[in-house]
Coordinates of C-alpha atoms in Angstrom, one line a residue:
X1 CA 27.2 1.4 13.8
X2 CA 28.0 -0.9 16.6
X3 CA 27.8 -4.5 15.9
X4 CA 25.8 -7.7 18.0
X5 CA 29.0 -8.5 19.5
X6 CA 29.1 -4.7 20.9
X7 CA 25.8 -5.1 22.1
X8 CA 26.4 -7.3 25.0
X9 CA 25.4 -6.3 28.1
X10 CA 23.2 -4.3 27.3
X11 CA 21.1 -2.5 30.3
X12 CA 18.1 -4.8 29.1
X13 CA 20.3 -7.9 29.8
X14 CA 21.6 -7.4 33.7
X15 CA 18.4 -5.6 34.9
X16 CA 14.9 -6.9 35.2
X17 CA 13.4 -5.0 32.2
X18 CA 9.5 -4.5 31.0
X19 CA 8.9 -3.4 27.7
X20 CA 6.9 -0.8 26.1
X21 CA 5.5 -1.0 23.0
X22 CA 5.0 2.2 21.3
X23 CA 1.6 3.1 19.2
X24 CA 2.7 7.0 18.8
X25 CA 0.8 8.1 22.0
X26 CA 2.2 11.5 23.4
X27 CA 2.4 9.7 27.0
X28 CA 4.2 6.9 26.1
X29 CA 7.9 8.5 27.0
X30 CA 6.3 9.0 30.3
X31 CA 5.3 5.3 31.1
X32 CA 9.2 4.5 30.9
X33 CA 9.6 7.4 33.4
X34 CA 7.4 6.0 35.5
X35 CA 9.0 2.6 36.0
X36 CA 12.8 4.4 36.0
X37 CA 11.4 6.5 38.9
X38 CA 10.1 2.9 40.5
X39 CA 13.9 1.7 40.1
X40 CA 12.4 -1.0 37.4
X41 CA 14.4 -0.7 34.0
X42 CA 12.0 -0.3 30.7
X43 CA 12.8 0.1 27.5
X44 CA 10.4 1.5 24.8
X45 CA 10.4 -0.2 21.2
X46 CA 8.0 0.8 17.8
X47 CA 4.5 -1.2 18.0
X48 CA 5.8 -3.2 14.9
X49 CA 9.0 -5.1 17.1
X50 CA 8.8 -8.8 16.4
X51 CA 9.1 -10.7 19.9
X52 CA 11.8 -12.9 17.8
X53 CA 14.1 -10.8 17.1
X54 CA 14.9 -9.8 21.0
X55 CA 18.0 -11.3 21.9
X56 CA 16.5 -11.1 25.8
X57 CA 13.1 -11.6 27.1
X58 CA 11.1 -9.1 29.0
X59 CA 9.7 -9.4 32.2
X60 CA 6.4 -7.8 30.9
X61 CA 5.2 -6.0 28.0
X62 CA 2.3 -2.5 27.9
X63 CA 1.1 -1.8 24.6
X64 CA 0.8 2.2 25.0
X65 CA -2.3 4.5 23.9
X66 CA -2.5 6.0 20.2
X67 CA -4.1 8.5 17.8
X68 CA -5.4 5.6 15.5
X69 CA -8.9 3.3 15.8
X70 CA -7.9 -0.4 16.4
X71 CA -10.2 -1.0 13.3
X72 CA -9.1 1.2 10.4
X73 CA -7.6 -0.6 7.3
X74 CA -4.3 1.3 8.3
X75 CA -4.4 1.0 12.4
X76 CA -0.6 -0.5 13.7
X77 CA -1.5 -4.0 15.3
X78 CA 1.8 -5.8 17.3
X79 CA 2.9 -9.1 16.9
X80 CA 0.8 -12.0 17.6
X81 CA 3.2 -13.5 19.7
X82 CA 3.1 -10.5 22.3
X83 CA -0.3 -12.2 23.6
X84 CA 1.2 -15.8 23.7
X85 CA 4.3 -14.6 26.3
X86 CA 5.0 -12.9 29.3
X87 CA 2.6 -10.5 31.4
X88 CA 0.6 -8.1 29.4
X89 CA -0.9 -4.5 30.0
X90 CA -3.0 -2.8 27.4
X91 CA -3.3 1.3 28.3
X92 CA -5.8 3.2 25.9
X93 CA -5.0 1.8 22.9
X94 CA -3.6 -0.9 24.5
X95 CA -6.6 -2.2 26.1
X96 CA -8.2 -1.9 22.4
X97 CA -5.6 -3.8 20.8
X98 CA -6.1 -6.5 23.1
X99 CA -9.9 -6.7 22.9
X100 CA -9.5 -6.5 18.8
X101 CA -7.1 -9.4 19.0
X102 CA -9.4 -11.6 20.3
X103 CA -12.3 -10.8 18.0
X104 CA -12.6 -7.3 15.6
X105 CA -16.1 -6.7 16.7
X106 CA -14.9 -5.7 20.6
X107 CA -14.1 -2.2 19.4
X108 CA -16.1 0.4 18.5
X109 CA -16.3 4.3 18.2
X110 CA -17.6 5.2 21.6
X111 CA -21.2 7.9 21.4
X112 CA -19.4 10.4 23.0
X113 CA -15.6 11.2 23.7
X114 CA -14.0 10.8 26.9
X115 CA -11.6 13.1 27.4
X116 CA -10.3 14.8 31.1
X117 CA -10.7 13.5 34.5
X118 CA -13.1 10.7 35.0
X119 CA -14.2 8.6 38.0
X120 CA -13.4 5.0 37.9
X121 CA -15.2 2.4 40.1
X122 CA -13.0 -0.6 40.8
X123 CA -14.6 -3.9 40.3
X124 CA -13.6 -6.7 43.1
X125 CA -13.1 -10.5 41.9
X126 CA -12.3 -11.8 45.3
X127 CA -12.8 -15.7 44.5
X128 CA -10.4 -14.9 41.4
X129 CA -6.7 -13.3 42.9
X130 CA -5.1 -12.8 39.4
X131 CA -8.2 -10.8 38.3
X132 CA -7.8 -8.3 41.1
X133 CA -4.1 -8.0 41.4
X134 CA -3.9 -4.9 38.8
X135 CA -5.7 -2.8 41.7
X136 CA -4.4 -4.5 45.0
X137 CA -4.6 -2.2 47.5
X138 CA -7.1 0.3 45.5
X139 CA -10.7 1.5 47.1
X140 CA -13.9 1.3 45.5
X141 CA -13.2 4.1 42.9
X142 CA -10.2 6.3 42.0
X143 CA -9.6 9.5 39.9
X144 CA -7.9 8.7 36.4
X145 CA -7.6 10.2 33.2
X146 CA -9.3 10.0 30.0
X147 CA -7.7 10.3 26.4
X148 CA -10.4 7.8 24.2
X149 CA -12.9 8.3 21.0
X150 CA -13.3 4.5 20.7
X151 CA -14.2 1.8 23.7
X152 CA -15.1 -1.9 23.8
X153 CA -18.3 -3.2 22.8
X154 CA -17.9 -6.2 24.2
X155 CA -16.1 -8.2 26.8
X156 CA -13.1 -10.7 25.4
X157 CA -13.7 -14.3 25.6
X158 CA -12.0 -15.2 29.0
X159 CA -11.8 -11.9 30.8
X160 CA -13.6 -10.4 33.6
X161 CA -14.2 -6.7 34.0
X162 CA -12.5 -5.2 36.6
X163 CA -13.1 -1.2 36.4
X164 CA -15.6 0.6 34.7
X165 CA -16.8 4.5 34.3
X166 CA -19.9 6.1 33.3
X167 CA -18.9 6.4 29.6
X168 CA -16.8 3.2 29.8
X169 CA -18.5 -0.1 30.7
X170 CA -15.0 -2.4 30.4
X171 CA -12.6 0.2 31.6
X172 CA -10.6 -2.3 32.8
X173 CA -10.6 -6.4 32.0
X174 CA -8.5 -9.2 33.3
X175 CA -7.8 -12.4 32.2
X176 CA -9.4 -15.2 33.8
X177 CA -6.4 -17.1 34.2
X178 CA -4.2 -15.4 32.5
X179 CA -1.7 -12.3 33.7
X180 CA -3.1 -9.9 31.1
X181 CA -5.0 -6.9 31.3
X182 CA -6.7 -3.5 29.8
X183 CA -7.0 -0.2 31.5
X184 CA -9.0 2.6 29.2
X185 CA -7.0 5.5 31.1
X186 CA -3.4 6.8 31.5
X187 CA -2.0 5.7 34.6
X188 CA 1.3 7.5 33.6
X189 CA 0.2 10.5 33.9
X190 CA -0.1 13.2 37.5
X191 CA -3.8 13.3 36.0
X192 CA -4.4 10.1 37.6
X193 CA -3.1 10.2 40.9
X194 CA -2.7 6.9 41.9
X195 CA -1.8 5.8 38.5
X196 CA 1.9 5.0 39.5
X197 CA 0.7 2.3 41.7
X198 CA -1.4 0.5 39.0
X199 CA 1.7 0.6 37.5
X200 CA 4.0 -0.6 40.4
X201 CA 1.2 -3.7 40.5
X202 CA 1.9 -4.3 37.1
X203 CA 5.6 -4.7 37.3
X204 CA 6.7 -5.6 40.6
X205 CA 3.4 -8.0 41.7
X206 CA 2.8 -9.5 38.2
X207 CA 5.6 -9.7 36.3
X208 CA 7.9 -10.2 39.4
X209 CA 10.0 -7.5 38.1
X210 CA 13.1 -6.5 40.7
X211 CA 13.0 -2.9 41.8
X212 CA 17.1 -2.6 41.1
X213 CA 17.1 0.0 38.6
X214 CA 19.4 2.7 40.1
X215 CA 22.5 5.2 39.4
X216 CA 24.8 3.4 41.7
X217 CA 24.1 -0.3 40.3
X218 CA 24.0 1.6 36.6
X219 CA 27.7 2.9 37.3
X220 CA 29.1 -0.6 38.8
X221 CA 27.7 -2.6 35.6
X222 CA 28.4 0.2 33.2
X223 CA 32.5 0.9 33.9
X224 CA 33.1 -2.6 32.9
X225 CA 30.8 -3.1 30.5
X226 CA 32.9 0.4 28.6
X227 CA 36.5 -1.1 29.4
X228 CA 35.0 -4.7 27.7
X229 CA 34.1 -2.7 24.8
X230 CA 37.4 -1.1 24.0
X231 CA 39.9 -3.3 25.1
X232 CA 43.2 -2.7 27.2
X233 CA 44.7 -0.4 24.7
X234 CA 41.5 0.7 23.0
X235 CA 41.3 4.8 22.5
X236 CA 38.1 6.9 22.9
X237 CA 37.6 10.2 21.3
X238 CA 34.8 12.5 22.3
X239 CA 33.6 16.2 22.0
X240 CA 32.9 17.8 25.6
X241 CA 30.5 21.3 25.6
X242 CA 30.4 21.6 29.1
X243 CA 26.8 20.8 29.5
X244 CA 25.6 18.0 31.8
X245 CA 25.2 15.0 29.4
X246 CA 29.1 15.7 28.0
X247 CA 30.3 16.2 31.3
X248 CA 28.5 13.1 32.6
X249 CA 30.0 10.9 29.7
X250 CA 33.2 11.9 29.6
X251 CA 33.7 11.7 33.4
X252 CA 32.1 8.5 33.0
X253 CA 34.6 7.6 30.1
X254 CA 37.8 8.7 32.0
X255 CA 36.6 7.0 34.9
X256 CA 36.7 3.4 33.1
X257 CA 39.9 3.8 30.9
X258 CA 41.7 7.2 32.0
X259 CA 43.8 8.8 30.1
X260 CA 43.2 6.6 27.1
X261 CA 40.0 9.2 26.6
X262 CA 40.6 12.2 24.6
X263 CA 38.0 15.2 25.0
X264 CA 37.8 17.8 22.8
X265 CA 36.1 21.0 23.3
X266 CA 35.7 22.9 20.4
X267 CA 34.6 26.9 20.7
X268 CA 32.7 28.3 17.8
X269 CA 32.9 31.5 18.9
X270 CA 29.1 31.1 19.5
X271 CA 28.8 29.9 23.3
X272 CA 27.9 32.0 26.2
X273 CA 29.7 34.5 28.2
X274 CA 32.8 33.2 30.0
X275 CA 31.8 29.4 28.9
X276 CA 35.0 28.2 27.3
X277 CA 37.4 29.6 30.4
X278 CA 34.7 27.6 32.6
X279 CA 34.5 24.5 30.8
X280 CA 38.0 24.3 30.4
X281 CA 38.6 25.2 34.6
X282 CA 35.8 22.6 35.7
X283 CA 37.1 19.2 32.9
X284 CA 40.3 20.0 33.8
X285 CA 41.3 20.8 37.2
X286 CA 38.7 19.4 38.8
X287 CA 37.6 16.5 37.0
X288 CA 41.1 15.2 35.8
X289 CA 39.8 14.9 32.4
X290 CA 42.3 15.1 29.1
X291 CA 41.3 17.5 27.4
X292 CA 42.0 19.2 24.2
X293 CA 40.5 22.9 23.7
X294 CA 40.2 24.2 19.8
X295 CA 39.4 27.8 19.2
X296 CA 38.1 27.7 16.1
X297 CA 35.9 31.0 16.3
X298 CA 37.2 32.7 13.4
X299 CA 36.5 29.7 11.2
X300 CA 32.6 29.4 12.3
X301 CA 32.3 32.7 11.9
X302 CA 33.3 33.4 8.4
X303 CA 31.5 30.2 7.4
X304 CA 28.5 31.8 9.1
X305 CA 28.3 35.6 7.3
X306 CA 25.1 36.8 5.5
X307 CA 23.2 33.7 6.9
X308 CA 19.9 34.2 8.2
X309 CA 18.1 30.6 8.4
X310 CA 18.2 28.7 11.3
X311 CA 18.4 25.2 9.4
X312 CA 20.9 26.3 7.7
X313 CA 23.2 27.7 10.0
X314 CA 23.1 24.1 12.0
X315 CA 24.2 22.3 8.6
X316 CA 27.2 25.0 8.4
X317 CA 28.1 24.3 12.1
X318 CA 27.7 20.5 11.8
X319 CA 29.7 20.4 8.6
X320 CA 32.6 22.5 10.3
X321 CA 32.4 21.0 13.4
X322 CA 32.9 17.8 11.6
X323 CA 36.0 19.2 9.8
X324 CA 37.5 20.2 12.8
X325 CA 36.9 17.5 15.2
X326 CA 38.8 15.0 12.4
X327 CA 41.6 17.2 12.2
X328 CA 41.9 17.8 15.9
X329 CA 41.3 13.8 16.1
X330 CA 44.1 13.3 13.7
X331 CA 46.2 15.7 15.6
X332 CA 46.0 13.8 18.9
X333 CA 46.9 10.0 17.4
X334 CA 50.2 11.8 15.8
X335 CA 51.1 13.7 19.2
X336 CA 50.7 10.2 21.0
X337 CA 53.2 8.2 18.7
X338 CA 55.8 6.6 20.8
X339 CA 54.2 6.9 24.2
X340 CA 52.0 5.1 26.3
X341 CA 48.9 6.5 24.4
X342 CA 49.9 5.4 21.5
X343 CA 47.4 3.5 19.0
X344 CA 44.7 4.4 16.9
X345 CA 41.2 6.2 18.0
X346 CA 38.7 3.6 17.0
X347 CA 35.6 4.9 19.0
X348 CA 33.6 7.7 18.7
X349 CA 32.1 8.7 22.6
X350 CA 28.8 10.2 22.2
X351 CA 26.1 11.9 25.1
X352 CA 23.3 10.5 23.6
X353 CA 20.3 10.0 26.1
X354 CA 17.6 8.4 26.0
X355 CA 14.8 11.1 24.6
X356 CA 17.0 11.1 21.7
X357 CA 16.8 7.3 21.3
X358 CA 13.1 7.7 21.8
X359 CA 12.5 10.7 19.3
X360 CA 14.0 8.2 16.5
X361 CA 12.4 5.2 17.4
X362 CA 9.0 6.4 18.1
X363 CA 5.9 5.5 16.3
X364 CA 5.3 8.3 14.0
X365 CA 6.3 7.1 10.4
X366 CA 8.9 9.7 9.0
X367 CA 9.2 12.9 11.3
X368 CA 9.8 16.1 10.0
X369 CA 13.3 17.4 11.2
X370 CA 13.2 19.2 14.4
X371 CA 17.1 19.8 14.9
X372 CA 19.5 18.6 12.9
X373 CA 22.6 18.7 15.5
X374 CA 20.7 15.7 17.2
X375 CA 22.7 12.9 18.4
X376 CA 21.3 9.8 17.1
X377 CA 22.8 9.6 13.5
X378 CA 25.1 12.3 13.9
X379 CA 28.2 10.2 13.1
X380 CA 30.0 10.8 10.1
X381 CA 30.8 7.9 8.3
X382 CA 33.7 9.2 6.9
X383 CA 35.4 9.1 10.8
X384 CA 35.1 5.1 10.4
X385 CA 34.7 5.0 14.1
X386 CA 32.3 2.8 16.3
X387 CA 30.1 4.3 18.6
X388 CA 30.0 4.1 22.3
X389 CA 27.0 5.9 23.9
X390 CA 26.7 5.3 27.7
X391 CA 24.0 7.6 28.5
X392 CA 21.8 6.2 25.8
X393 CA 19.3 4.4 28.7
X394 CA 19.2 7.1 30.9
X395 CA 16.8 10.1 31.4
X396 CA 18.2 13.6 32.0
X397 CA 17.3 13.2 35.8
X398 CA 19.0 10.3 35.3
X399 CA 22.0 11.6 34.0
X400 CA 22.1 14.1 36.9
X401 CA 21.6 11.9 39.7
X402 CA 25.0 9.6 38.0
X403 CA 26.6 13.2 37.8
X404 CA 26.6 13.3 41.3
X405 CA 27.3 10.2 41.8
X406 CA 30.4 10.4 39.9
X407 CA 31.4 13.6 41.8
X408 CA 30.6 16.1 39.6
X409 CA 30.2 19.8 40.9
X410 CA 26.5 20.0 41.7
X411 CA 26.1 24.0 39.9
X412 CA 27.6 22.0 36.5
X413 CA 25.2 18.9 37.0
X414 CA 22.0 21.2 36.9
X415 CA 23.0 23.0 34.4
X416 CA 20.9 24.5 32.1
X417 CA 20.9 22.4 28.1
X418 CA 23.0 24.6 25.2
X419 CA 22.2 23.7 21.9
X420 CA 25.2 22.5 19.8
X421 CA 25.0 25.4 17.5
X422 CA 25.0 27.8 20.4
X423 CA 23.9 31.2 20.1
X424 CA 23.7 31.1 16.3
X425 CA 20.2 30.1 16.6
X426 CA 19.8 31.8 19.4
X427 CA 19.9 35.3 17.0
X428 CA 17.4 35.1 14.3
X429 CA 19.4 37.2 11.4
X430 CA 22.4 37.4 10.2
X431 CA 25.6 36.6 12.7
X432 CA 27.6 39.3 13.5
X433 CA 29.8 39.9 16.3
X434 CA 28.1 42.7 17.6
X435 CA 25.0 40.5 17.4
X436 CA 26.7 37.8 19.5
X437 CA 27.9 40.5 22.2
X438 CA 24.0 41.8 22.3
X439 CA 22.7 38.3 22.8
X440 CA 25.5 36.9 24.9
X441 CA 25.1 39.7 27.6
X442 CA 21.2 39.8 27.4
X443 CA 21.5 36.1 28.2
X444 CA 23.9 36.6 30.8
X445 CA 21.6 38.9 32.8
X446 CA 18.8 37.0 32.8
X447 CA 20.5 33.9 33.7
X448 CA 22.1 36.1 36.6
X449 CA 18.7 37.5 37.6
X450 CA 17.5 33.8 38.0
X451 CA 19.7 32.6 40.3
X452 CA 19.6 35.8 42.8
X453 CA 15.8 35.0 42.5
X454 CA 16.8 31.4 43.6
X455 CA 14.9 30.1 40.8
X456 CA 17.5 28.6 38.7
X457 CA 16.8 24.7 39.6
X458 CA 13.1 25.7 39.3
X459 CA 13.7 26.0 35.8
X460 CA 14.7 23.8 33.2
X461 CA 16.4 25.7 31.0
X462 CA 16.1 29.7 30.2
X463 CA 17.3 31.7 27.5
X464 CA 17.2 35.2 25.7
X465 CA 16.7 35.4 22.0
X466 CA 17.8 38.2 19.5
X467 CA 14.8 39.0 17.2
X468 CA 15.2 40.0 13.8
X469 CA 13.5 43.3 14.0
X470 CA 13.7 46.5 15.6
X471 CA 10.9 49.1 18.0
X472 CA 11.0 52.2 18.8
X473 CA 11.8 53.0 22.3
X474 CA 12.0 56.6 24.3
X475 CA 15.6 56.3 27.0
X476 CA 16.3 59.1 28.3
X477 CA 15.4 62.4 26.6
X478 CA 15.7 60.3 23.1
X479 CA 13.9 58.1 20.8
X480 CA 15.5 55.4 19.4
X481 CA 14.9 52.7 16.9
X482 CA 17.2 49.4 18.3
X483 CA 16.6 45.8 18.4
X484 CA 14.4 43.6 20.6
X485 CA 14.9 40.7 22.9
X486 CA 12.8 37.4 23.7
X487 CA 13.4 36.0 27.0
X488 CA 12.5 32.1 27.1
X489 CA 12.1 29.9 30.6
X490 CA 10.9 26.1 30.7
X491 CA 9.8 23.5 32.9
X492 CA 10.0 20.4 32.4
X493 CA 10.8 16.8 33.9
X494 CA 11.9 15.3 30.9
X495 CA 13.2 17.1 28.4
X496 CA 10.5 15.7 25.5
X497 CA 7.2 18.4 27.0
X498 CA 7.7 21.8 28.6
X499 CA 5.6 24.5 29.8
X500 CA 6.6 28.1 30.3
X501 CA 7.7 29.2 34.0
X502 CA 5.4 31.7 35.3
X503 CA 7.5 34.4 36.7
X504 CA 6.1 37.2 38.5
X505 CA 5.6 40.5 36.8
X506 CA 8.1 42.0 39.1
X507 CA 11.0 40.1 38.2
X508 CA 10.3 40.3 34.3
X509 CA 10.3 44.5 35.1
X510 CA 13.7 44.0 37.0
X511 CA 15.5 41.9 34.1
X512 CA 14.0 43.9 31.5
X513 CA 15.4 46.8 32.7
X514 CA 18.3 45.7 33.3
X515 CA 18.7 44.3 29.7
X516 CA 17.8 47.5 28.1
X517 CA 19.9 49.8 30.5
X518 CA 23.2 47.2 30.3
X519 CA 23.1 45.9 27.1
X520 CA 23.9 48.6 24.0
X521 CA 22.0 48.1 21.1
X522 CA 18.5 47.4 22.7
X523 CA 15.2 48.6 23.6
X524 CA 12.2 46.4 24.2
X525 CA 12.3 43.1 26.2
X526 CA 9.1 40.5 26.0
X527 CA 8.4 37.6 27.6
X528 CA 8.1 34.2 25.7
X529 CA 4.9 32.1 27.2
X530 CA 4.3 29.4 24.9
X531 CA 4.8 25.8 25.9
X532 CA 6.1 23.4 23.5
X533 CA 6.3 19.5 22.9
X534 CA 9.3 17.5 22.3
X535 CA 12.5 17.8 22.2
X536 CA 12.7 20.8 20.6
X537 CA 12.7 22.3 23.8
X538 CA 16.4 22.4 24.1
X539 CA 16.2 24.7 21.2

């Protein structure tokens, strides 16, 4: 675990930076995605942070919506001192939080629910500035949107409402003198149209936040802040999978210390058709990277026979990925004895972004597990090595904007995610290698079917899946009893919340055929259409 002394500069201390205070709401990821996409750093903390412990200051703080009333024995409440500091912005929650602080009678549970699009009339305080600065440059009324049981009774001592709707009489309050305020709806969210500028207001007009959040000033601060971490002789060890986030952090690595970063791809004899020839091609010869390629196939594989559950199968392939990432580890300090490389691996690089960070943080008491290869915690202590995660602030748009920044070749950068344990969990069933050649070329069609469509950076991330069962099917003259294949395509801007992609009927006929008429062993194709929260997505 990295130390204090590790921790300087941090993002939060060379940029500007507001800070979120999370109450569990499913939008709060997206408030920090707001103010990334403003170029305004944010970082998002549990509800519970004590303001003391911050070794920086913010240049504001939002207390986020939440599933809880601001008046039940068990409701979350922050720290006091987060109403004796810097700006303020309550959202949903936020707003009730605020109101309860300054007496417990302000909230109450509302007559009717408010939830979907509502019309919000802007109230002007012209002979008071700081009252009206949340909606400078607003109309009389915009559209917003709802997510509420509870609302305020009553106005706080000292504020002045400043929007209102026909369910919500102090939809919005300002401080009198004071740079704090309440908003009942979710600017973060496209449901409110206009909710980015209330938001822009917020940061930029109130809290006199700078707008120099970007990829280019991220790289500049970040190289140096890497080679101040590990020294002039300091060696970093990381694995490399060929996906964006690896790529990104390993160019990123190489970049700040060269050849003193070892990457090691490791093939489990699970990953998609063609992908450890490619990986190795693209880190190589046109990124420069050093990089170390284990074929440990045979090894997964055996470790892997007669098991059929999913959680179980990403244990196996964590432990033995483990196992053979210290011996290759070992294997590269002994082959650099006596050279210029030589001296001990004492960090650990990892692509950890920020959803991950978020995922773990978040205000949600303990989580059940939703993948167990997940990169926050995932180092063994065993390794005794200190982490270095560069990516760790950043969003996956954010990681493929540096990407090209760094030079990266744009069809790796918008790559579609691959889950650690590959196709393994990708078949549902026992692993065998006929199963892997079924779902490797099923996926390979419909990934190849995408991008003649000119859909692949539509999509997030699409897949095909290898059900555990069989249907019967009529090809040709012949029945025939043979397995069955779920094809799986996602939007998403985040990576935390996805939706399915609507194709068109046509193309799921084309790629269905195809599948059946290519790919030996199969018979039925369907269409997966359910969308999903989280970041089990990737999955």
């Amino acid at each position: 675990m990295s130390t204090h002394k590790d921790m300087v500069n941090e993002p939060h201390q060379l940029f500007d930076t507001l800070l979120i205070l999370d109450f569990g709401s499913q939008y709060t990821h997206i408030i920090a995605r707001r103010l990334r996409e403003l170029n305004i750093f944010s970082e998002l903390l549990p509800c519970t942070t004590r303001l003391s412990d911050l070794s920086w200051t913010p240049k504001g703080i939002i207390l986020s919506g939440g599933p809880y009333s601001v008046y039940a024995p068990d409701a979350p409440h922050v720290d006091p001192a987060v109403f004796d500091s810097v700006p303020l912005l309550g959202i949903c929650y936020g707003l009730q939080e605020l109101a309860w602080h300054h007496a417990k009678d302000n909230v109450i549970s509302g007559e009717r629910r408010e939830y979907g699009h509502a019309q919000l009339t802007v109230q002007k305080h012209l002979e008071h500035s700081t009252q009206d600065r949340l909606f400078d440059g607003f109309g009389d009324s915009l559209e917003v949107w709802m997510s509420h049981g509870d609302k305020l009774s009553n106005l706080p001592d000292g504020f002045s409402t400043i929007a209102a709707t026909s369910n919500a009489p102090f939809a919005g309050i300002a401080h009198n003198t004071k740079p704090y305020y309440g908003i009942q709806f979710h600017p973060e969210v496209t449901h409110t149209p206009e909710g980015t500028k209330v938001l822009e207001n917020f940061a930029v007009k109130i809290c006199g936040a700078r707008q120099h959040w970007t990829m280019s000033t991220f790289v500049d601060k970040e190289i140096p802040r890497i080679r101040s971490l590990v020294g002039p002789k300091g060696q970093v060890i990381g694995a490399v999978s060929g996906g964006v986030d690896s790529t990104v952090a390993a160019k990123l690595m190489h970049q700040a210390i060269g050849p003193r970063f070892h990457a090691v791809f490791v093939n489990n004899g699970l990953l998609r058709l063609h992908e450890a020839e490619t990986v190795h091609e693209t880190l190589t010869a046109h990124l420069g990277i050093n990089l170390t390629v284990v074929d440990a196939s045979e090894r997964f594989l055996t470790a892997l026979q007669g098991v059929t559950h999913p959680e179980q199968k990403r244990k196996i392939i964590g432990k033995n990925f483990i196992d053979v990432f210290q011996e290759t580890a070992t294997s590269i300090a002994a082959a650099a004895e006596g050279s210029e490389q030589a001296g001990p691996i004492e960090w650990l690089l990892q692509g950890t972004l920020y959803p991950d960070v978020i995922e773990s943080i978040s205000f949600r008491g303990p989580s059940q597990t939703i993948k167990t290869h997940h990169n926050v915690g995932g180092l063994p202590t065993a390794m005794h090595l200190k982490l270095i995660e560069p990516l760790r602030e950043l969003f996956k748009d954010e990681v493929r904007v540096l990407g090209e920044q760094l030079g990266i070749p744009s069809d790796l950068v918008w790559r579609h995610p691959f889950p650690g344990p590959g196709l393994a969990i990708r078949i549902l069933g026992e692993i065998t290698p006929a199963q892997i050649a079924i779902a490797r070329q099923a996926d390979y069609i419909f990934i190849e079917e995408i991008r003649a469509a000119g859909l692949y950076r539509k999509i997030s991330q699409a897949f095909a899946a290898l059900l555990p069962i069989k249907a019967v099917g009529v090809m040709g003259d012949q029945r025939v009893w043979e397995q069955v294949i779920a094809l799986r395509a996602v939007e998403t801007s985040d990576f935390m919340t996805a939706d399915w992609f609507p194709f068109d009927g046509l193309f799921v006929k084309r790629v269905s055929s195809r599948i059946v008429n290519e790919v030996e062993g199969v018979c039925r194709v369907f269409y997966d259409g359910e969308s999903e929260c989280f970041i089990a997505v990737l999955d």
